[in-house]
Amino acid sequence: MLPKKQTLGEFIIENQHAFKYSSGELSSLLNSIRLAAKVVNHEVNKAGLVDIIGAHGDTNIQGEDQQKLDVYANDKFIQTLTRRNIVCGIASEEEDSFISINSIDENNQNKYVVLIDPLDGSSNIDVNVSVGTIFSIYRRVTPTGSPVQLEDFLQKGIEQVAAGYVVYGTSTMLVYTTGDGVNGFTLNPAIGTFYLSHPNMTFPEDGNIYSVNEGNYFDFPEGVKKYIKYCQEEEGERPYTSRYIGSLVSDFHRNMIKGGIYMYPKGSRNPNGKLRLLYECNPMAFLAEQANGYASDGYTRTMEVEPTELHQRVPFVCGSKNMVNKLEEFMQKYGE
């Protein structure tokens, strides 16, 4: 008889002691994210059967066309987190500004804010490629009981108390950290329960996969170009394998399991980089470091970058530690 697997709910309760703020509030918050993820997963899996794919007709704050499923996922996560009265504020990649949440007595005593990319890689929905949700959780820095302020969201990545992602793929997984390692849970769709399937996930220190949109090669900094050529050389364990899905969650997830590096550098079309520091880079950097990996902008540790605006973009490199360090060597040597 197979041993009984631990559910996500059981795991959260059992490991509350490892979290330095063990009030149970964070556990409720993670459970709410789990619930919203199951609802979004249901829609993702029937996207070819109902009118949920394609463009919504609007653009988000970054000027990008919103997909119908972007809007749906955004609404579901905001609704779930708001109705359960467990956070004091939410910031979403799909919203112009942050959302301040008042409880029933309009004196919200909750201590956490959530930043979320509701549907990462949504342009892939039409062609049935894996997409995901990315979330980041902080303790507010303004006084409890008052409306949240922008400064509650503009915190360095090192201040995160939890972060994670959901990948909606051949199986649906929720992967998260509270600063005590990274664990992955797979959804059993028959009963709607997440089970611990990937305990103590770690990046191999070295890998043989590089993930980058090589169509932008001539737009990359010289250091990145030289590193890509290094990856392609026949020497030792090289050439490395090129694997790029175009969904950060999916590329990150594969590289964490197999060993590899993900790169989205800046270029003339994206002079500040394209990925968002608060919704994508910081949560993935936290996960990477908790899984024995590393993340940077090519020069500086991602989680040390000082946020200046809610939708700030930065160059981003993350993955197996030795591979990211080697990329940084090339950036130091060859620069822009």
Short mmCIF file of C-alpha atoms in Angstrom, two decimals:
data_model
loop_
_atom_site.label_atom_id
_atom_site.label_comp_id
_atom_site.label_asym_id
_atom_site.label_seq_id
_atom_site.Cartn_x
_atom_site.Cartn_y
_atom_site.Cartn_z
CA MET A 1 0.00 0.00 0.00
CA LEU A 2 1.36 3.43 -0.98
CA PRO A 3 2.09 5.83 1.91
CA LYS A 4 -0.46 8.60 2.35
CA LYS A 5 0.73 11.88 0.88
CA GLN A 6 0.48 15.07 2.90
CA THR A 7 -2.03 17.64 1.70
CA LEU A 8 -1.13 21.29 1.25
CA GLY A 9 -3.46 22.25 4.10
CA GLU A 10 -1.83 19.72 6.45
CA PHE A 11 1.64 20.89 5.41
CA ILE A 12 0.83 24.55 6.06
CA ILE A 13 -0.51 23.81 9.54
CA GLU A 14 2.34 21.45 10.43
CA ASN A 15 5.00 23.94 9.34
CA GLN A 16 3.56 27.11 10.88
CA HIS A 17 6.24 26.96 13.57
CA ALA A 18 8.98 27.49 10.94
CA PHE A 19 7.51 30.91 10.13
CA LYS A 20 8.65 33.68 12.44
CA TYR A 21 5.16 35.24 12.56
CA SER A 22 3.10 32.21 13.57
CA SER A 23 -0.29 33.86 14.08
CA GLY A 24 -2.08 31.66 11.56
CA GLU A 25 -2.93 34.68 9.41
CA LEU A 26 -0.36 33.71 6.79
CA SER A 27 -1.71 30.16 6.73
CA SER A 28 -5.18 31.49 5.95
CA LEU A 29 -3.71 33.67 3.22
CA LEU A 30 -1.92 30.72 1.58
CA ASN A 31 -5.12 28.70 1.77
CA SER A 32 -6.98 31.50 -0.03
CA ILE A 33 -4.39 31.50 -2.81
CA ARG A 34 -4.83 27.73 -3.05
CA LEU A 35 -8.59 28.16 -3.44
CA ALA A 36 -8.31 30.86 -6.12
CA ALA A 37 -5.73 28.78 -7.99
CA LYS A 38 -8.15 25.85 -8.19
CA VAL A 39 -10.87 28.11 -9.63
CA VAL A 40 -8.50 29.56 -12.24
CA ASN A 41 -7.16 26.09 -13.03
CA HIS A 42 -10.71 24.97 -13.83
CA GLU A 43 -11.08 27.77 -16.39
CA VAL A 44 -7.63 27.24 -17.89
CA ASN A 45 -8.38 23.57 -18.45
CA LYS A 46 -11.60 24.26 -20.33
CA ALA A 47 -10.24 27.26 -22.26
CA GLY A 48 -10.74 25.54 -25.60
CA LEU A 49 -14.38 24.76 -24.84
CA VAL A 50 -15.71 28.14 -23.76
CA ASP A 51 -15.26 31.73 -24.85
CA ILE A 52 -12.40 32.48 -22.49
CA ILE A 53 -9.47 32.63 -24.93
CA GLY A 54 -8.40 35.56 -27.06
CA ALA A 55 -7.99 39.27 -26.41
CA HIS A 56 -10.28 41.04 -23.96
CA GLY A 57 -10.13 44.30 -25.91
CA ASP A 58 -8.45 46.37 -23.19
CA THR A 59 -4.82 47.09 -22.33
CA ASN A 60 -3.22 46.97 -18.89
CA ILE A 61 -1.14 49.68 -17.20
CA GLN A 62 1.94 48.56 -19.17
CA GLY A 63 0.12 49.06 -22.48
CA GLU A 64 -0.13 45.31 -23.16
CA ASP A 65 -3.25 43.72 -24.64
CA GLN A 66 -5.17 41.90 -21.93
CA GLN A 67 -6.36 38.38 -22.63
CA LYS A 68 -9.81 37.32 -21.43
CA LEU A 69 -8.22 34.82 -19.10
CA ASP A 70 -5.93 37.56 -17.68
CA VAL A 71 -8.99 39.49 -16.61
CA TYR A 72 -10.75 36.39 -15.29
CA ALA A 73 -7.75 35.27 -13.22
CA ASN A 74 -7.19 38.78 -11.90
CA ASP A 75 -10.84 39.07 -10.79
CA LYS A 76 -10.84 35.64 -9.11
CA PHE A 77 -7.69 36.21 -7.08
CA ILE A 78 -8.80 39.69 -5.98
CA GLN A 79 -12.29 38.45 -5.09
CA THR A 80 -11.01 35.49 -3.10
CA LEU A 81 -8.42 37.48 -1.15
CA THR A 82 -10.86 40.33 -0.48
CA ARG A 83 -13.91 38.31 0.58
CA ARG A 84 -11.97 36.19 3.07
CA ASN A 85 -10.81 39.33 4.88
CA ILE A 86 -7.19 38.25 5.36
CA VAL A 87 -5.16 40.96 3.65
CA CYS A 88 -5.07 44.74 3.92
CA GLY A 89 -3.95 45.39 0.37
CA ILE A 90 -3.42 43.83 -3.06
CA ALA A 91 -1.33 44.95 -6.04
CA SER A 92 -1.79 43.22 -9.37
CA GLU A 93 0.13 43.46 -12.61
CA GLU A 94 -3.26 43.97 -14.30
CA GLU A 95 -4.33 46.94 -12.14
CA ASP A 96 -3.24 50.57 -12.50
CA SER A 97 -2.76 51.03 -8.76
CA PHE A 98 -2.87 49.02 -5.55
CA ILE A 99 -6.14 48.08 -3.87
CA SER A 100 -6.71 49.03 -0.25
CA ILE A 101 -9.04 46.60 1.52
CA ASN A 102 -11.34 47.62 4.35
CA SER A 103 -12.79 44.99 6.63
CA ILE A 104 -16.43 45.04 7.77
CA ASP A 105 -15.70 47.51 10.56
CA GLU A 106 -13.46 49.56 8.20
CA ASN A 107 -10.55 49.09 10.60
CA ASN A 108 -8.53 46.40 8.89
CA GLN A 109 -6.18 44.76 11.39
CA ASN A 110 -4.63 42.43 8.81
CA LYS A 111 -0.89 42.71 8.42
CA TYR A 112 -0.16 41.35 4.95
CA VAL A 113 -0.15 42.70 1.41
CA VAL A 114 -0.11 40.52 -1.70
CA LEU A 115 1.44 41.33 -5.06
CA ILE A 116 0.34 39.09 -7.89
CA ASP A 117 0.78 38.31 -11.56
CA PRO A 118 -2.56 36.53 -12.02
CA LEU A 119 -1.72 34.79 -15.30
CA ASP A 120 1.89 34.76 -16.40
CA GLY A 121 2.40 33.73 -20.03
CA SER A 122 -1.26 34.21 -20.94
CA SER A 123 -0.45 34.82 -24.61
CA ASN A 124 0.28 31.08 -24.75
CA ILE A 125 -3.28 30.12 -23.76
CA ASP A 126 -4.51 30.05 -27.36
CA VAL A 127 -1.95 27.38 -28.27
CA ASN A 128 -2.38 25.22 -25.13
CA VAL A 129 1.04 25.95 -23.61
CA SER A 130 1.56 26.02 -19.84
CA VAL A 131 0.85 29.28 -18.01
CA GLY A 132 0.99 30.22 -14.35
CA THR A 133 0.27 32.54 -11.44
CA ILE A 134 3.03 34.26 -9.43
CA PHE A 135 2.49 35.73 -5.94
CA SER A 136 4.53 37.61 -3.37
CA ILE A 137 3.60 38.38 0.25
CA TYR A 138 4.94 41.11 2.57
CA ARG A 139 4.11 42.41 6.02
CA ARG A 140 2.89 45.96 5.79
CA VAL A 141 5.23 48.70 7.07
CA THR A 142 2.60 51.38 7.80
CA PRO A 143 0.54 51.22 11.02
CA THR A 144 -1.98 48.38 11.30
CA GLY A 145 -5.57 49.59 11.14
CA SER A 146 -4.86 52.43 8.72
CA PRO A 147 -5.33 52.25 4.92
CA VAL A 148 -2.34 50.73 3.14
CA GLN A 149 0.05 53.07 1.35
CA LEU A 150 2.33 52.71 -1.66
CA GLU A 151 5.31 52.15 0.65
CA ASP A 152 3.72 48.90 1.89
CA PHE A 153 4.24 47.50 -1.61
CA LEU A 154 7.55 49.15 -2.53
CA GLN A 155 9.66 46.88 -0.36
CA LYS A 156 12.88 45.12 -1.32
CA GLY A 157 12.65 41.44 -2.15
CA ILE A 158 14.60 40.54 0.97
CA GLU A 159 11.56 41.67 2.99
CA GLN A 160 9.24 39.04 1.48
CA VAL A 161 7.69 36.65 3.98
CA ALA A 162 6.39 34.22 1.36
CA ALA A 163 6.32 33.79 -2.40
CA GLY A 164 5.29 31.15 -4.87
CA TYR A 165 3.71 30.24 -8.16
CA VAL A 166 1.10 27.96 -9.64
CA VAL A 167 1.87 26.25 -12.94
CA TYR A 168 -1.16 25.16 -14.95
CA GLY A 169 0.33 22.43 -17.11
CA THR A 170 -0.04 18.71 -17.78
CA SER A 171 -0.55 18.65 -14.03
CA THR A 172 -1.26 21.68 -11.87
CA MET A 173 1.31 22.47 -9.21
CA LEU A 174 1.57 25.05 -6.44
CA VAL A 175 5.15 25.78 -5.37
CA TYR A 176 5.93 28.13 -2.50
CA THR A 177 8.37 29.20 0.20
CA THR A 178 8.09 31.02 3.52
CA GLY A 179 11.86 31.29 3.82
CA ASP A 180 12.41 27.71 4.95
CA GLY A 181 13.02 25.90 1.66
CA VAL A 182 10.78 25.33 -1.35
CA ASN A 183 8.06 22.70 -1.62
CA GLY A 184 5.79 21.71 -4.49
CA PHE A 185 2.23 20.38 -4.36
CA THR A 186 0.38 18.69 -7.22
CA LEU A 187 -3.38 18.99 -7.64
CA ASN A 188 -5.43 15.80 -7.77
CA PRO A 189 -8.24 17.06 -10.03
CA ALA A 190 -10.55 14.20 -9.10
CA ILE A 191 -10.95 15.48 -5.55
CA GLY A 192 -9.58 19.02 -5.83
CA THR A 193 -6.77 18.57 -3.32
CA PHE A 194 -3.10 19.56 -3.55
CA TYR A 195 -0.67 16.91 -2.31
CA LEU A 196 3.02 17.27 -1.43
CA SER A 197 4.78 15.83 -4.46
CA HIS A 198 8.10 17.71 -4.61
CA PRO A 199 9.52 18.24 -1.10
CA ASN A 200 12.63 20.38 -0.62
CA MET A 201 13.03 21.46 -4.24
CA THR A 202 16.51 22.69 -5.19
CA PHE A 203 18.36 23.90 -8.25
CA PRO A 204 21.39 21.82 -9.20
CA GLU A 205 24.41 24.12 -8.78
CA ASP A 206 25.24 23.56 -12.45
CA GLY A 207 22.90 22.93 -15.35
CA ASN A 208 22.93 22.41 -19.09
CA ILE A 209 19.85 24.44 -20.15
CA TYR A 210 19.76 28.10 -21.10
CA SER A 211 16.40 29.82 -21.55
CA VAL A 212 16.27 33.09 -23.49
CA ASN A 213 14.41 34.53 -26.46
CA GLU A 214 17.25 34.30 -28.99
CA GLY A 215 15.13 36.20 -31.50
CA ASN A 216 16.23 39.29 -29.55
CA TYR A 217 19.92 38.34 -29.71
CA PHE A 218 21.12 41.43 -31.57
CA ASP A 219 19.31 43.64 -29.05
CA PHE A 220 21.09 42.08 -26.04
CA PRO A 221 23.97 43.60 -24.06
CA GLU A 222 27.40 42.44 -25.23
CA GLY A 223 27.95 40.43 -22.05
CA VAL A 224 24.78 38.41 -22.65
CA LYS A 225 25.72 37.80 -26.30
CA LYS A 226 29.13 36.49 -25.25
CA TYR A 227 27.55 34.26 -22.61
CA ILE A 228 25.12 32.76 -25.15
CA LYS A 229 28.04 31.97 -27.45
CA TYR A 230 29.79 30.39 -24.45
CA CYS A 231 26.71 28.20 -23.88
CA GLN A 232 26.87 27.07 -27.53
CA GLU A 233 30.57 26.18 -27.61
CA GLU A 234 31.65 22.53 -27.74
CA GLU A 235 33.80 22.25 -24.65
CA GLY A 236 33.49 20.15 -21.52
CA GLU A 237 29.77 19.80 -20.67
CA ARG A 238 28.85 22.26 -23.40
CA PRO A 239 27.10 23.00 -25.67
CA TYR A 240 24.11 23.54 -23.44
CA THR A 241 20.55 22.89 -24.57
CA SER A 242 18.35 25.86 -25.51
CA ARG A 243 14.83 25.65 -24.03
CA TYR A 244 12.49 28.65 -23.98
CA ILE A 245 8.73 28.47 -23.46
CA GLY A 246 7.94 32.15 -23.08
CA SER A 247 6.16 31.64 -19.77
CA LEU A 248 8.40 32.58 -16.84
CA VAL A 249 6.70 30.13 -14.48
CA SER A 250 7.18 27.22 -16.88
CA ASP A 251 10.79 28.05 -17.75
CA PHE A 252 11.70 28.59 -14.08
CA HIS A 253 9.96 25.39 -12.99
CA ARG A 254 11.77 23.25 -15.58
CA ASN A 255 15.16 24.80 -14.81
CA MET A 256 14.75 24.31 -11.06
CA ILE A 257 14.11 20.61 -11.59
CA LYS A 258 16.67 19.98 -14.33
CA GLY A 259 19.26 22.71 -13.79
CA GLY A 260 19.52 25.77 -16.00
CA ILE A 261 19.51 29.55 -16.36
CA TYR A 262 16.71 31.91 -17.41
CA MET A 263 17.56 35.28 -18.94
CA TYR A 264 15.47 38.32 -19.86
CA PRO A 265 18.06 41.08 -20.25
CA LYS A 266 17.47 44.67 -21.21
CA GLY A 267 17.76 45.92 -24.79
CA SER A 268 17.02 48.96 -26.91
CA ARG A 269 13.33 47.97 -27.07
CA ASN A 270 13.22 47.34 -23.31
CA PRO A 271 15.93 49.63 -21.90
CA ASN A 272 14.98 48.84 -18.31
CA GLY A 273 14.23 45.17 -18.94
CA LYS A 274 10.74 43.77 -19.48
CA LEU A 275 9.86 41.71 -16.41
CA ARG A 276 8.28 43.43 -13.39
CA LEU A 277 10.38 43.59 -10.26
CA LEU A 278 7.51 43.29 -7.78
CA TYR A 279 5.22 40.78 -9.50
CA GLU A 280 7.71 38.47 -11.24
CA CYS A 281 11.37 39.00 -10.39
CA ASN A 282 11.28 39.34 -6.60
CA PRO A 283 9.05 36.32 -5.94
CA MET A 284 11.06 34.16 -8.37
CA ALA A 285 14.33 35.41 -6.86
CA PHE A 286 13.11 34.47 -3.36
CA LEU A 287 12.17 31.00 -4.58
CA ALA A 288 15.47 30.62 -6.43
CA GLU A 289 17.57 31.54 -3.40
CA GLN A 290 15.54 29.27 -1.13
CA ALA A 291 16.16 26.47 -3.65
CA ASN A 292 19.96 26.89 -3.75
CA GLY A 293 19.81 29.07 -6.87
CA TYR A 294 20.48 32.74 -7.49
CA ALA A 295 18.88 35.72 -9.24
CA SER A 296 20.30 39.05 -10.38
CA ASP A 297 20.02 41.78 -13.00
CA GLY A 298 23.42 40.74 -14.36
CA TYR A 299 25.28 42.78 -11.76
CA THR A 300 23.21 43.09 -8.58
CA ARG A 301 21.25 40.62 -6.48
CA THR A 302 17.60 41.01 -7.51
CA MET A 303 16.26 40.99 -3.95
CA GLU A 304 18.49 43.96 -3.05
CA VAL A 305 17.06 46.23 -5.77
CA GLU A 306 15.23 49.24 -4.29
CA PRO A 307 11.72 49.48 -5.81
CA THR A 308 10.73 52.97 -6.95
CA GLU A 309 7.37 52.32 -8.62
CA LEU A 310 4.64 49.70 -8.58
CA HIS A 311 5.13 48.46 -12.15
CA GLN A 312 8.91 48.84 -12.29
CA ARG A 313 10.74 46.71 -14.86
CA VAL A 314 14.26 45.29 -14.43
CA PRO A 315 16.62 42.97 -16.33
CA PHE A 316 16.39 39.48 -14.84
CA VAL A 317 18.62 36.41 -14.72
CA CYS A 318 17.95 33.45 -12.44
CA GLY A 319 18.67 29.76 -12.06
CA SER A 320 21.50 27.43 -11.12
CA LYS A 321 24.00 29.34 -9.01
CA ASN A 322 27.15 28.63 -11.03
CA MET A 323 25.45 29.50 -14.31
CA VAL A 324 24.20 32.88 -13.04
CA ASN A 325 27.62 33.63 -11.57
CA LYS A 326 29.23 32.87 -14.95
CA LEU A 327 26.78 35.20 -16.71
CA GLU A 328 27.70 37.95 -14.22
CA GLU A 329 31.38 37.38 -15.05
CA PHE A 330 30.61 37.99 -18.72
CA MET A 331 28.63 41.13 -17.87
CA GLN A 332 31.49 42.47 -15.75
CA LYS A 333 33.98 41.75 -18.54
CA TYR A 334 32.03 42.83 -21.62
CA GLY A 335 29.28 45.04 -20.20
CA GLU A 336 26.62 46.64 -22.34
#
